[in-house]
Short mmCIF file of C-alpha atoms in Angstrom, two decimals:
data_model
loop_
_atom_site.label_atom_id
_atom_site.label_comp_id
_atom_site.label_asym_id
_atom_site.label_seq_id
_atom_site.Cartn_x
_atom_site.Cartn_y
_atom_site.Cartn_z
CA ILE J 113 2.39 -96.84 16.45
CA GLY J 114 1.39 -92.83 15.45
CA GLY J 115 3.28 -91.18 18.32
CA ALA J 116 2.94 -89.99 20.97
CA GLY J 117 0.31 -87.07 19.61
CA GLY J 118 -1.00 -89.03 16.87
CA LYS J 119 -1.67 -88.91 13.53
CA GLY J 120 -0.69 -85.73 11.46
CA THR J 121 0.39 -84.62 15.54
CA TRP J 122 4.52 -83.34 13.55
CA GLY J 123 2.04 -81.83 10.08
CA ARG J 124 2.17 -82.67 6.79
CA PRO J 125 4.93 -83.99 4.98
CA GLY J 126 6.98 -80.93 4.15
CA SER J 127 4.91 -78.84 6.05
CA GLU J 128 7.97 -77.93 8.09
CA LEU J 129 9.77 -75.80 4.73
CA VAL J 130 6.35 -73.60 4.44
CA GLY J 131 7.67 -69.68 4.64
CA VAL J 132 11.03 -70.65 4.22
CA GLU J 133 11.37 -69.38 1.31
CA GLU J 134 9.41 -66.37 1.39
CA GLY J 135 10.92 -64.87 4.92
CA LEU J 136 9.62 -65.81 8.21
CA GLU J 137 6.87 -62.96 8.47
CA ASP J 138 5.63 -64.27 12.75
CA PRO J 139 7.70 -61.77 14.67
CA HIS J 140 7.04 -64.20 17.45
CA ASP J 141 8.78 -67.27 14.92
CA PRO J 142 12.98 -66.26 16.82
CA ASN J 143 13.96 -67.56 13.27
CA TYR J 144 11.76 -64.24 12.36
CA ASP J 145 14.29 -61.43 11.33
CA SER J 146 13.45 -57.60 11.22
CA ASP J 147 15.32 -56.94 9.02
CA SER J 148 14.11 -58.54 5.98
CA GLU J 149 11.13 -56.77 6.00
CA ASP J 150 9.71 -53.90 3.91
CA VAL J 151 10.49 -50.07 5.64
CA CYS J 152 7.25 -48.11 6.14
CA LYS J 153 7.73 -44.61 6.00
CA PHE J 154 5.31 -42.59 8.66
CA GLU J 155 4.61 -38.79 7.56
CA ALA J 156 2.72 -36.15 9.75
CA ILE J 157 -0.48 -35.71 7.99
CA THR J 158 -1.41 -31.41 9.13
CA PRO J 159 -5.19 -31.65 8.44
CA PRO J 160 -6.47 -28.55 7.34
CA LEU J 161 -7.55 -25.27 9.99
CA GLU J 162 -11.71 -25.48 10.51
CA GLU J 163 -12.93 -21.81 9.12
CA ASN J 164 -12.92 -20.62 13.23
CA GLU J 165 -9.06 -21.54 12.91
CA ILE J 166 -7.76 -19.66 10.02
CA GLU J 167 -8.48 -16.34 11.34
CA THR J 168 -6.23 -17.19 14.27
CA ALA J 169 -3.41 -18.82 12.37
CA LEU J 170 -3.29 -15.52 9.76
CA THR J 171 -3.77 -12.76 12.10
CA PRO J 172 -0.59 -12.56 13.72
CA ILE J 173 1.49 -14.17 10.19
CA LEU J 174 -0.67 -11.06 8.58
CA SER J 175 1.06 -9.10 11.49
CA GLU J 176 4.10 -9.24 11.54
CA TYR J 177 4.19 -9.03 7.93
CA PHE J 178 3.53 -4.93 8.23
CA GLU J 179 6.56 -4.92 11.11
CA ASN J 180 8.83 -6.71 9.14
CA GLY J 181 7.46 -6.69 5.10
CA ASP J 182 9.32 -10.40 4.34
CA THR J 183 6.38 -11.93 2.04
CA ASP J 184 8.55 -14.96 2.01
CA GLU J 185 8.52 -15.61 5.06
CA VAL J 186 4.70 -14.70 5.04
CA ALA J 187 5.07 -17.51 2.16
CA LEU J 188 6.78 -19.60 3.91
CA SER J 189 4.20 -19.60 7.44
CA ILE J 190 1.33 -20.07 5.51
CA GLU J 191 3.09 -23.05 3.71
CA GLU J 192 3.23 -24.49 7.20
CA ILE J 193 -0.53 -25.07 7.50
CA ASN J 194 -2.94 -26.78 6.28
CA LEU J 195 -5.63 -23.83 4.60
CA GLY J 196 -7.37 -26.81 2.78
CA GLU J 197 -9.82 -24.81 -0.07
CA ASN J 198 -9.62 -21.80 2.64
CA LEU J 199 -6.33 -20.46 -0.08
CA HIS J 200 -8.73 -16.61 -0.63
CA GLN J 201 -8.88 -16.71 3.57
CA ILE J 202 -5.65 -15.68 3.46
CA LEU J 203 -6.47 -11.97 0.99
CA VAL J 204 -9.90 -11.44 2.67
CA ILE J 205 -7.93 -11.62 6.24
CA ALA J 206 -5.13 -9.50 4.67
CA VAL J 207 -7.62 -6.59 2.82
CA THR J 208 -9.62 -6.93 5.94
CA LEU J 209 -6.79 -5.65 8.37
CA ALA J 210 -5.46 -3.41 6.37
CA MET J 211 -8.17 -1.32 5.66
CA GLU J 212 -7.91 -0.56 9.57
CA ARG J 213 -3.87 0.47 9.01
CA LYS J 214 -2.32 3.18 7.36
CA ALA J 215 -1.77 3.87 3.42
CA SER J 216 1.43 2.08 3.59
CA ASN J 217 -0.09 -1.05 5.47
CA ARG J 218 -2.04 -0.98 1.73
CA GLU J 219 0.85 -0.66 0.10
CA MET J 220 2.39 -3.29 1.89
CA THR J 221 -1.04 -5.58 1.55
CA SER J 222 -0.91 -4.69 -2.13
CA VAL J 223 2.99 -5.74 -2.64
CA LEU J 224 1.54 -8.48 -0.70
CA ILE J 225 -0.84 -9.94 -2.65
CA SER J 226 1.71 -10.25 -5.73
CA ASP J 227 4.22 -12.30 -4.41
CA LEU J 228 1.95 -14.14 -2.60
CA TYR J 229 0.55 -15.25 -6.39
CA GLY J 230 1.46 -18.07 -8.10
CA ARG J 231 3.16 -19.02 -5.29
CA VAL J 232 0.16 -19.79 -2.55
CA LEU J 233 -2.24 -18.17 -4.53
CA HIS J 234 -3.61 -18.51 -7.11
CA GLU J 235 -6.04 -16.25 -10.00
CA GLU J 236 -9.30 -18.44 -8.64
CA ASP J 237 -8.32 -17.35 -4.20
CA ILE J 238 -7.97 -14.44 -5.19
CA GLU J 239 -11.58 -13.61 -7.11
CA ARG J 240 -13.00 -15.81 -4.42
CA GLY J 241 -11.68 -13.39 -1.85
CA PHE J 242 -12.62 -10.35 -3.50
CA ASP J 243 -16.15 -11.67 -4.18
CA ILE J 244 -16.11 -12.11 -0.18
CA LEU J 245 -15.10 -8.61 -0.02
CA LEU J 246 -17.15 -7.25 -2.07
CA ASN J 247 -20.61 -9.29 -0.24
CA SER J 248 -19.12 -8.29 2.73
CA LEU J 249 -19.26 -4.63 2.50
CA PRO J 250 -21.62 -3.63 3.81
CA ASP J 251 -20.61 -4.56 8.03
CA LEU J 252 -17.10 -3.75 6.80
CA VAL J 253 -18.64 0.29 6.03
CA LEU J 254 -19.62 0.00 9.56
CA ASP J 255 -15.81 -0.13 10.73
CA THR J 256 -14.30 1.21 7.77
CA PRO J 257 -16.28 4.15 6.28
CA ASN J 258 -14.79 4.39 2.79
CA ALA J 259 -14.43 1.15 2.60
CA SER J 260 -15.90 1.07 -0.99
CA THR J 261 -13.23 3.17 -2.33
CA VAL J 262 -9.98 0.90 -0.73
CA LEU J 263 -11.80 -2.18 -2.00
CA GLY J 264 -11.66 -0.24 -5.34
CA ASN J 265 -8.36 0.35 -5.24
CA PHE J 266 -7.09 -3.35 -3.82
CA ILE J 267 -9.12 -4.45 -7.01
CA ALA J 268 -7.62 -2.24 -9.71
CA ARG J 269 -4.51 -2.82 -8.03
CA ALA J 270 -4.54 -6.56 -8.09
CA VAL J 271 -5.58 -5.92 -12.04
CA ALA J 272 -2.36 -4.14 -12.37
CA ASP J 273 -0.68 -6.65 -10.83
CA ASP J 274 -1.24 -9.24 -13.35
CA CYS J 275 -2.83 -11.02 -9.71
CA ILE J 276 -6.36 -10.97 -12.13
CA PRO J 277 -7.88 -10.14 -15.13
CA PRO J 278 -10.43 -6.71 -16.06
CA LYS J 279 -12.68 -9.51 -17.16
CA PHE J 280 -12.93 -9.45 -13.27
CA VAL J 281 -14.10 -5.96 -12.43
CA ARG J 282 -16.55 -6.25 -16.63
CA ARG J 283 -18.07 -9.53 -14.80
CA TYR J 284 -19.32 -7.25 -11.95
CA LYS J 285 -20.14 -3.63 -14.47
CA GLY J 286 -24.45 -3.84 -14.26
CA VAL J 287 -25.53 -6.22 -12.23
CA VAL J 288 -24.47 -5.33 -8.73
CA GLU J 289 -27.37 -4.49 -6.71
CA CYS J 290 -24.99 -4.01 -2.81
CA ALA J 291 -24.57 -0.38 -3.22
CA GLN J 292 -20.92 -0.54 -1.51
CA ALA J 293 -19.74 -3.24 -3.63
CA ARG J 294 -21.03 -1.12 -6.75
CA LEU J 295 -19.23 1.95 -6.34
CA ALA J 296 -16.21 -0.19 -4.96
CA ILE J 297 -16.41 -1.26 -8.71
CA GLU J 298 -17.06 1.36 -10.83
CA HIS J 299 -14.53 2.76 -8.28
CA ALA J 300 -11.85 0.11 -9.66
CA ASP J 301 -12.91 0.55 -12.99
CA ILE J 302 -12.13 4.11 -13.29
CA LEU J 303 -9.18 3.85 -12.09
CA LEU J 304 -8.35 1.22 -14.44
CA SER J 305 -9.52 3.67 -17.37
CA MET J 306 -7.88 6.49 -16.09
CA LYS J 307 -4.40 6.74 -19.03
CA HIS J 308 -1.74 5.34 -17.90
CA GLY J 309 -3.05 3.64 -15.36
CA LEU J 310 -2.18 0.57 -14.67
CA VAL J 311 1.80 2.71 -14.64
CA LYS J 312 0.02 5.72 -12.34
CA LEU J 313 -1.79 2.26 -9.80
CA ASP J 314 1.70 1.51 -8.31
CA SER J 315 1.56 4.60 -6.34
CA VAL J 316 -2.34 4.02 -6.16
CA TRP J 317 -1.78 4.38 -1.31
CA GLY J 318 0.01 7.48 -2.82
CA VAL J 319 2.26 6.26 0.01
CA SER J 320 6.53 7.92 0.29
CA GLY J 321 9.21 5.34 -0.63
CA GLY J 322 10.62 4.42 2.69
CA MET J 323 7.34 2.84 4.09
CA ARG J 324 7.51 0.06 0.78
CA PRO J 325 9.24 -3.57 0.51
CA VAL J 326 12.88 -3.29 -0.80
CA LYS J 327 11.40 -5.98 -3.68
CA TYR J 328 8.70 -3.16 -4.48
CA LEU J 329 11.31 -0.64 -4.53
CA ILE J 330 14.17 -2.98 -6.77
CA LYS J 331 10.83 -3.21 -9.30
CA GLN J 332 10.36 0.56 -9.77
CA ILE J 333 14.17 1.12 -10.23
CA GLN J 334 14.50 -1.01 -12.37
CA SER J 335 11.27 -0.02 -14.23
CA LEU J 336 12.63 3.65 -13.69
CA LEU J 337 16.25 2.55 -15.97
CA LYS J 338 14.55 1.36 -18.38
CA GLU J 339 12.68 3.66 -19.26
CA PHE J 340 15.27 6.16 -19.53
CA LEU J 341 16.83 3.79 -21.94
CA SER J 342 14.53 3.81 -24.37
CA SER J 343 13.36 7.70 -24.16
CA GLY J 344 16.94 9.90 -22.93
CA ASP J 345 15.37 11.59 -20.62
CA ILE J 346 17.83 12.74 -17.35
CA GLU J 347 14.96 15.33 -15.90
CA GLU J 348 12.49 12.63 -15.92
CA ALA J 349 14.79 10.31 -14.03
CA THR J 350 15.78 12.37 -12.03
CA ARG J 351 12.28 13.29 -11.09
CA CYS J 352 11.46 9.98 -10.46
CA LEU J 353 14.35 9.18 -8.46
CA GLN J 354 12.83 11.18 -6.20
CA GLU J 355 9.54 11.08 -5.85
CA LEU J 356 10.95 7.40 -4.28
CA GLU J 357 11.93 9.41 -1.49
CA VAL J 358 14.55 6.49 -0.93
CA PRO J 359 18.20 8.27 -0.94
CA HIS J 360 19.21 6.36 1.90
CA PHE J 361 18.48 3.55 -0.74
CA HIS J 362 20.42 5.01 -3.95
CA HIS J 363 22.97 2.29 -3.76
CA GLU J 364 20.40 -0.03 -5.20
CA PHE J 365 20.00 2.88 -8.16
CA VAL J 366 23.53 3.16 -9.07
CA PHE J 367 24.16 -1.10 -8.49
CA GLU J 368 20.96 -1.80 -10.90
CA ALA J 369 21.84 1.16 -13.76
CA VAL J 370 26.02 -0.40 -13.49
CA VAL J 371 24.68 -3.76 -13.49
CA LEU J 372 22.12 -2.89 -16.69
CA ILE J 373 25.27 -1.74 -18.22
CA ILE J 374 26.64 -4.85 -18.64
CA GLU J 375 23.73 -6.76 -19.27
CA ASP J 376 22.59 -4.56 -22.09
CA MET J 377 26.68 -4.40 -23.62
CA GLY J 378 25.67 -0.99 -25.67
CA GLU J 379 27.51 1.88 -26.21
CA ARG J 380 24.35 4.22 -26.62
CA ALA J 381 23.40 1.88 -23.18
CA MET J 382 26.62 3.04 -21.18
CA ASP J 383 26.53 6.57 -23.00
CA LEU J 384 23.06 7.31 -21.13
CA ILE J 385 23.38 6.02 -17.88
CA CYS J 386 27.01 7.54 -18.01
CA ALA J 387 25.50 11.25 -17.58
CA LEU J 388 22.71 10.27 -15.79
CA LEU J 389 24.88 9.27 -13.23
CA LYS J 390 27.18 12.70 -13.85
CA SER J 391 24.13 14.48 -13.30
CA LEU J 392 22.55 13.02 -10.22
CA SER J 393 26.15 13.55 -8.82
CA ALA J 394 27.18 16.90 -9.59
CA SER J 395 23.09 17.97 -7.68
CA ALA J 396 24.31 15.46 -5.01
CA ILE J 397 20.68 13.73 -5.07
CA VAL J 398 23.02 10.94 -5.75
CA THR J 399 25.77 11.12 -2.29
CA LEU J 400 29.30 9.63 -2.74
CA ASP J 401 28.72 7.59 -0.30
CA GLN J 402 25.72 5.48 -2.21
CA LEU J 403 27.53 6.04 -5.31
CA LYS J 404 31.04 4.51 -4.00
CA ASN J 405 28.23 1.70 -2.36
CA GLY J 406 26.70 0.38 -5.34
CA PHE J 407 30.20 0.07 -7.66
CA TYR J 408 31.58 -1.67 -5.18
CA ARG J 409 27.79 -4.09 -5.30
CA VAL J 410 29.05 -4.47 -8.40
CA PHE J 411 31.83 -4.76 -8.04
CA GLU J 412 31.01 -8.50 -5.29
CA GLU J 413 28.76 -9.41 -7.54
CA MET J 414 30.61 -9.54 -10.73
CA PRO J 415 31.25 -13.04 -10.02
CA GLU J 416 28.25 -14.66 -10.57
CA ILE J 417 27.56 -11.15 -13.25
CA SER J 418 30.04 -13.36 -15.67
CA ILE J 419 28.18 -16.31 -15.83
CA ASP J 420 25.97 -15.21 -17.32
CA VAL J 421 27.87 -12.07 -19.28
CA PRO J 422 31.42 -13.21 -20.18
CA LEU J 423 32.61 -9.45 -21.67
CA ALA J 424 31.03 -9.00 -18.25
CA TYR J 425 34.91 -7.56 -16.44
CA THR J 426 35.87 -6.34 -20.20
CA MET J 427 32.59 -3.98 -20.03
CA LEU J 428 33.31 -2.97 -16.01
CA GLU J 429 36.23 -1.43 -16.48
CA LYS J 430 35.07 0.18 -19.68
CA PHE J 431 32.36 2.48 -17.66
CA ALA J 432 34.25 3.26 -14.75
CA LEU J 433 36.91 4.52 -17.08
CA LYS J 434 34.27 6.38 -18.65
CA CYS J 435 32.62 8.10 -15.24
CA GLN J 436 36.78 8.22 -14.37
CA LYS J 437 37.21 10.11 -17.15
CA GLU J 438 33.59 12.51 -16.55
CA GLY J 439 34.59 13.05 -13.32
CA PHE J 440 32.42 11.72 -11.23
CA ILE J 441 34.09 8.58 -9.36
CA PRO J 442 37.32 8.30 -7.64
CA ASN J 443 40.66 7.76 -8.71
CA ASP J 444 39.91 4.45 -5.39
CA VAL J 445 36.51 2.58 -6.71
CA LEU J 446 38.98 2.14 -9.64
CA LYS J 447 41.87 1.20 -7.30
CA ASN J 448 39.53 -1.65 -6.91
CA LEU J 449 37.92 -2.19 -9.94
CA PRO J 450 38.12 -6.52 -10.33
CA SER J 451 39.43 -8.38 -13.56
CA ARG J 452 40.88 -11.32 -14.22
CA GLY J 453 43.66 -12.51 -14.88
CA ARG J 454 44.82 -8.93 -14.65
CA LYS J 455 48.05 -7.80 -12.68
CA ARG J 456 47.58 -5.18 -10.24
CA PHE J 457 50.08 -3.89 -6.95
CA VAL J 458 48.29 -4.93 -3.88
CA SER J 459 48.59 -2.69 -1.44
CA GLU J 460 51.24 -1.64 0.86
CA GLY J 461 50.35 -3.23 3.15
CA ASP J 462 51.89 -6.38 1.15
CA GLY J 463 54.97 -5.06 0.52
CA GLY J 464 53.86 -3.76 -3.43
CA ARG J 465 54.04 -7.09 -4.90
CA VAL J 466 52.24 -7.95 -8.10
CA LYS J 467 49.92 -10.65 -7.65
CA ASP J 468 47.56 -12.17 -10.04
CA ASP J 469 44.17 -11.03 -9.40
CA VAL J 470 41.64 -14.32 -9.05
CA TYR J 471 38.17 -13.83 -9.16
#
């Protein structure tokens, strides 16, 4: 009487409950619930580029950089490709391309190395790249006869920019057999040993300011202003500003100068910057348009500046009034002066009402 299928056809007693508590996992089961399964996420993994693919991938990125000077764009583009353990090739290819180009492109390459350091490149990548370039000099001099001197400049500038330590140069001294590599190391050592060598290496490529990336110019302007606050030498500050050769960018100089006195909050800084701007305005080195544009840029940034400097509006008003008293900023700049809660008359187009400024 075991039934049509014989003994055990219906399974062991209780087997019909197996899998109910844990959930049915057979997709072919009519009671299978796909929502009960864990969600799996799949991410695309970009395989590392082969060595013979790296130059093809990097050259267009670097060539475009020589046109637009945007180091952020280079970093983002490089982050989209997988160089694996070949990050040093960024430096090798960039320097090799720059050797065949103008001094302005070499300057841009030094800036790029500095900007990529810590974000894309690390000290060991930069050192490894220079190692390869030093060993490649016998081939590089065939296309660039002064390649040893150029590479020496790049190495010294990388030391000055804190991308590699001075010991990198010392490690090679006296142990290099290749004549071209020895010349490059000796040249870098001479540059680094000069009086104020690290500062002078900022202009190792001897290019004019108009060819330099914006970030580099801002860094130079900030350095110039800090040095001026230390020395108080208007003549030297004026000479350094003119050497940058960026009259179209003097609004940035004014902007940085005003922000500096706001952050410093000292009378001495205010007096010195006021005297410097007055001198530059009187000699027409900084034009009225550039002066006004610099102040207006500060006005626009005041909500952000005041987050870090609560007395920013007070310092700005005090400085602007001082500059007006010295006679080198016009009344229309003061009329646009922002402030917290100070009542002022709006333009005639608003009917001359009095309203509160809200910033």
